[in-house]
PDB file of C-alpha atoms in Angstrom:
ATOM      1  CA  MET A 293      -8.882  -4.888  27.227  1.00  0.00           C
ATOM      2  CA  ARG A 294     -12.521  -3.636  27.619  1.00  0.00           C
ATOM      3  CA  LYS A 295     -15.104  -2.552  25.069  1.00  0.00           C
ATOM      4  CA  LEU A 296     -16.211   1.305  24.915  1.00  0.00           C
ATOM      5  CA  LEU A 297     -19.778   1.818  25.454  1.00  0.00           C
ATOM      6  CA  ALA A 298     -21.708   4.625  24.230  1.00  0.00           C
ATOM      7  CA  ASN A 299     -22.466   7.697  26.267  1.00  0.00           C
ATOM      8  CA  GLU A 300     -19.637   6.525  29.066  1.00  0.00           C
ATOM      9  CA  SER A 301     -17.148   8.414  30.665  1.00  0.00           C
ATOM     10  CA  LEU A 302     -13.597   7.606  31.152  1.00  0.00           C
ATOM     11  CA  THR A 303     -11.309   9.147  33.645  1.00  0.00           C
ATOM     12  CA  ILE A 304      -7.804   8.337  33.149  1.00  0.00           C
ATOM     13  CA  GLY A 305      -5.212   9.117  35.805  1.00  0.00           C
ATOM     14  CA  ALA A 306      -2.096  11.169  35.158  1.00  0.00           C
ATOM     15  CA  GLY A 307       0.577   8.783  33.128  1.00  0.00           C
ATOM     16  CA  GLN A 308      -2.168   6.027  32.993  1.00  0.00           C
ATOM     17  CA  ALA A 309      -3.253   4.264  29.828  1.00  0.00           C
ATOM     18  CA  MET A 310      -6.463   2.606  28.916  1.00  0.00           C
ATOM     19  CA  SER A 311      -6.448  -0.199  26.100  1.00  0.00           C
ATOM     20  CA  VAL A 312     -10.041  -0.461  24.740  1.00  0.00           C
ATOM     21  CA  ILE A 313     -12.068  -1.576  21.493  1.00  0.00           C
ATOM     22  CA  ALA A 314     -14.763   0.168  19.928  1.00  0.00           C
ATOM     23  CA  PRO A 315     -17.453  -2.290  19.172  1.00  0.00           C
ATOM     24  CA  VAL A 316     -19.167   0.340  16.762  1.00  0.00           C
ATOM     25  CA  ALA A 317     -18.086   3.834  15.175  1.00  0.00           C
ATOM     26  CA  GLN A 318     -17.761   6.346  17.979  1.00  0.00           C
ATOM     27  CA  THR A 319     -16.348   9.782  18.869  1.00  0.00           C
ATOM     28  CA  LEU A 320     -14.084  10.257  21.702  1.00  0.00           C
ATOM     29  CA  GLN A 321     -14.449  13.798  23.179  1.00  0.00           C
ATOM     30  CA  ILE A 322     -11.864  15.216  25.142  1.00  0.00           C
ATOM     31  CA  MET A 323     -13.563  16.858  28.269  1.00  0.00           C
ATOM     32  CA  GLN A 324     -10.750  17.630  30.512  1.00  0.00           C
ATOM     33  CA  GLY A 325      -6.882  17.448  30.234  1.00  0.00           C
ATOM     34  CA  ARG A 326      -4.640  16.431  27.342  1.00  0.00           C
ATOM     35  CA  VAL A 327      -4.369  12.514  26.006  1.00  0.00           C
ATOM     36  CA  TRP A 328      -2.394  10.604  23.473  1.00  0.00           C
ATOM     37  CA  VAL A 329      -4.305   8.161  21.331  1.00  0.00           C
ATOM     38  CA  THR A 330      -3.160   5.260  19.020  1.00  0.00           C
ATOM     39  CA  ILE A 331      -5.181   3.354  16.982  1.00  0.00           C
ATOM     40  CA  ALA A 332      -3.955  -0.245  15.991  1.00  0.00           C
ATOM     41  CA  GLY A 333      -2.790  -0.578  12.453  1.00  0.00           C
ATOM     42  CA  GLN A 334      -2.693   3.037  11.728  1.00  0.00           C
ATOM     43  CA  GLY A 335       0.504   5.212  11.305  1.00  0.00           C
ATOM     44  CA  ASP A 336      -0.519   8.363  13.037  1.00  0.00           C
ATOM     45  CA  ASP A 337      -0.893   9.011  16.599  1.00  0.00           C
ATOM     46  CA  TYR A 338      -3.183  11.827  18.033  1.00  0.00           C
ATOM     47  CA  TRP A 339      -2.541  14.313  20.904  1.00  0.00           C
ATOM     48  CA  LEU A 340      -5.960  15.911  22.004  1.00  0.00           C
ATOM     49  CA  SER A 341      -6.721  18.306  24.307  1.00  0.00           C
ATOM     50  CA  ALA A 342      -9.996  19.351  26.133  1.00  0.00           C
ATOM     51  CA  GLY A 343     -12.493  20.524  23.317  1.00  0.00           C
ATOM     52  CA  GLN A 344     -11.156  18.284  20.823  1.00  0.00           C
ATOM     53  CA  PHE A 345     -12.488  14.686  19.604  1.00  0.00           C
ATOM     54  CA  LEU A 346     -11.434  11.619  17.561  1.00  0.00           C
ATOM     55  CA  ASN A 347     -13.741   9.725  15.521  1.00  0.00           C
ATOM     56  CA  VAL A 348     -12.966   6.132  15.382  1.00  0.00           C
ATOM     57  CA  SER A 349     -14.302   3.097  13.435  1.00  0.00           C
ATOM     58  CA  ALA A 350     -15.933   0.263  14.509  1.00  0.00           C
ATOM     59  CA  ALA A 351     -13.631  -2.907  15.715  1.00  0.00           C
ATOM     60  CA  SER A 352     -10.784  -0.088  16.478  1.00  0.00           C
ATOM     61  CA  HIS A 353      -8.228  -1.163  19.067  1.00  0.00           C
ATOM     62  CA  ILE A 354      -7.358   1.974  20.691  1.00  0.00           C
ATOM     63  CA  VAL A 355      -4.873   3.064  23.622  1.00  0.00           C
ATOM     64  CA  ILE A 356      -5.679   6.416  25.259  1.00  0.00           C
ATOM     65  CA  GLU A 357      -2.905   7.785  27.815  1.00  0.00           C
ATOM     66  CA  ALA A 358      -3.585  10.768  30.002  1.00  0.00           C
ATOM     67  CA  VAL A 359      -0.692  13.171  29.551  1.00  0.00           C
ATOM     68  CA  LYS A 360       0.515  15.196  32.881  1.00  0.00           C
ATOM     69  CA  GLY A 361      -2.777  15.547  34.493  1.00  0.00           C
ATOM     70  CA  SER A 362      -5.840  13.434  34.793  1.00  0.00           C
ATOM     71  CA  SER A 363      -8.270  13.298  31.712  1.00  0.00           C
ATOM     72  CA  LEU A 364     -11.776  12.886  31.082  1.00  0.00           C
ATOM     73  CA  VAL A 365     -12.964  11.520  27.752  1.00  0.00           C
ATOM     74  CA  GLN A 366     -16.715  11.330  26.875  1.00  0.00           C
ATOM     75  CA  VAL A 367     -17.649   8.330  24.515  1.00  0.00           C
ATOM     76  CA  GLN A 368     -20.641   8.850  21.956  1.00  0.00           C
ATOM     77  CA  GLN A 369     -21.697   6.571  19.266  1.00  0.00           C
ATOM     78  CA  LEU A 370     -21.451   7.985  15.674  1.00  0.00           C
ATOM     79  CA  SER A 371     -24.805   8.243  13.769  1.00  0.00           C
ATOM     80  CA  THR A 372     -22.983   7.623  10.512  1.00  0.00           C
ATOM     81  CA  ARG A 373     -20.456   4.505   9.763  1.00  0.00           C
ATOM     82  CA  LEU A 374     -17.019   5.170   9.223  1.00  0.00           C
ATOM     83  CA  PRO A 375     -14.973   3.076   6.740  1.00  0.00           C
ATOM     84  CA  SER A 376     -12.855   0.748   8.263  1.00  0.00           C
ATOM     85  CA  ALA A 377      -9.367   1.890   9.407  1.00  0.00           C
ATOM     86  CA  SER A 378     -10.433   5.645   9.391  1.00  0.00           C
ATOM     87  CA  ALA A 379     -10.084   7.962  12.192  1.00  0.00           C
ATOM     88  CA  ARG A 380     -10.638  11.727  12.043  1.00  0.00           C
ATOM     89  CA  ALA A 381      -9.491  14.405  14.877  1.00  0.00           C
ATOM     90  CA  GLY A 382     -10.999  17.800  15.294  1.00  0.00           C
ATOM     91  CA  PHE A 383     -12.400  20.592  17.470  1.00  0.00           C
ATOM     92  CA  SER A 384     -15.769  20.349  18.852  1.00  0.00           C
ATOM     93  CA  LYS A 385     -15.606  24.577  19.259  1.00  0.00           C
ATOM     94  CA  PRO A 386     -15.937  26.757  16.491  1.00  0.00           C
ATOM     95  CA  ALA A 387     -12.768  27.734  14.575  1.00  0.00           C
ATOM     96  CA  ALA A 388     -10.844  30.408  16.237  1.00  0.00           C
ATOM     97  CA  THR A 389     -10.918  33.816  14.127  1.00  0.00           C
ATOM     98  CA  THR A 390      -8.219  36.406  13.600  1.00  0.00           C
ATOM     99  CA  HIS A 391      -8.923  40.131  14.430  1.00  0.00           C
ATOM    100  CA  ARG A 392     -10.422  40.633  11.031  1.00  0.00           C
ATOM    101  CA  GLY A 393     -12.870  37.552  11.400  1.00  0.00           C
ATOM    102  CA  ALA A 394     -10.832  35.281   9.005  1.00  0.00           C
ATOM    103  CA  ALA A 395     -10.784  31.487  10.201  1.00  0.00           C
ATOM    104  CA  VAL A 396      -7.581  30.262  11.651  1.00  0.00           C
ATOM    105  CA  THR A 397      -6.586  26.677  10.505  1.00  0.00           C
ATOM    106  CA  CYS A 398      -4.988  24.375  12.968  1.00  0.00           C
TER     107      CYS A 398
END
């Protein structure tokens, strides 16, 4: 298992998995492809595609697997501290809108 470094890029081949630990609170930004992410001690798994992100707390043990094709994940250190055992997934792009301009919830 390896430690995630701030501002590093992880390239994960199709069907390959990577086991890592986040020494500090970090954001995993999916730049390319689709990944499955699980965090030890949490009941939820995350399926993320390009343009989405996942915030993870310090000392999190994370497994990231590329789905179908290879994936590129950018790691960035969070500027605020997350409570232990917390994770948050989201989109880095503005929310999609309908033809009337109302936001669409994902």
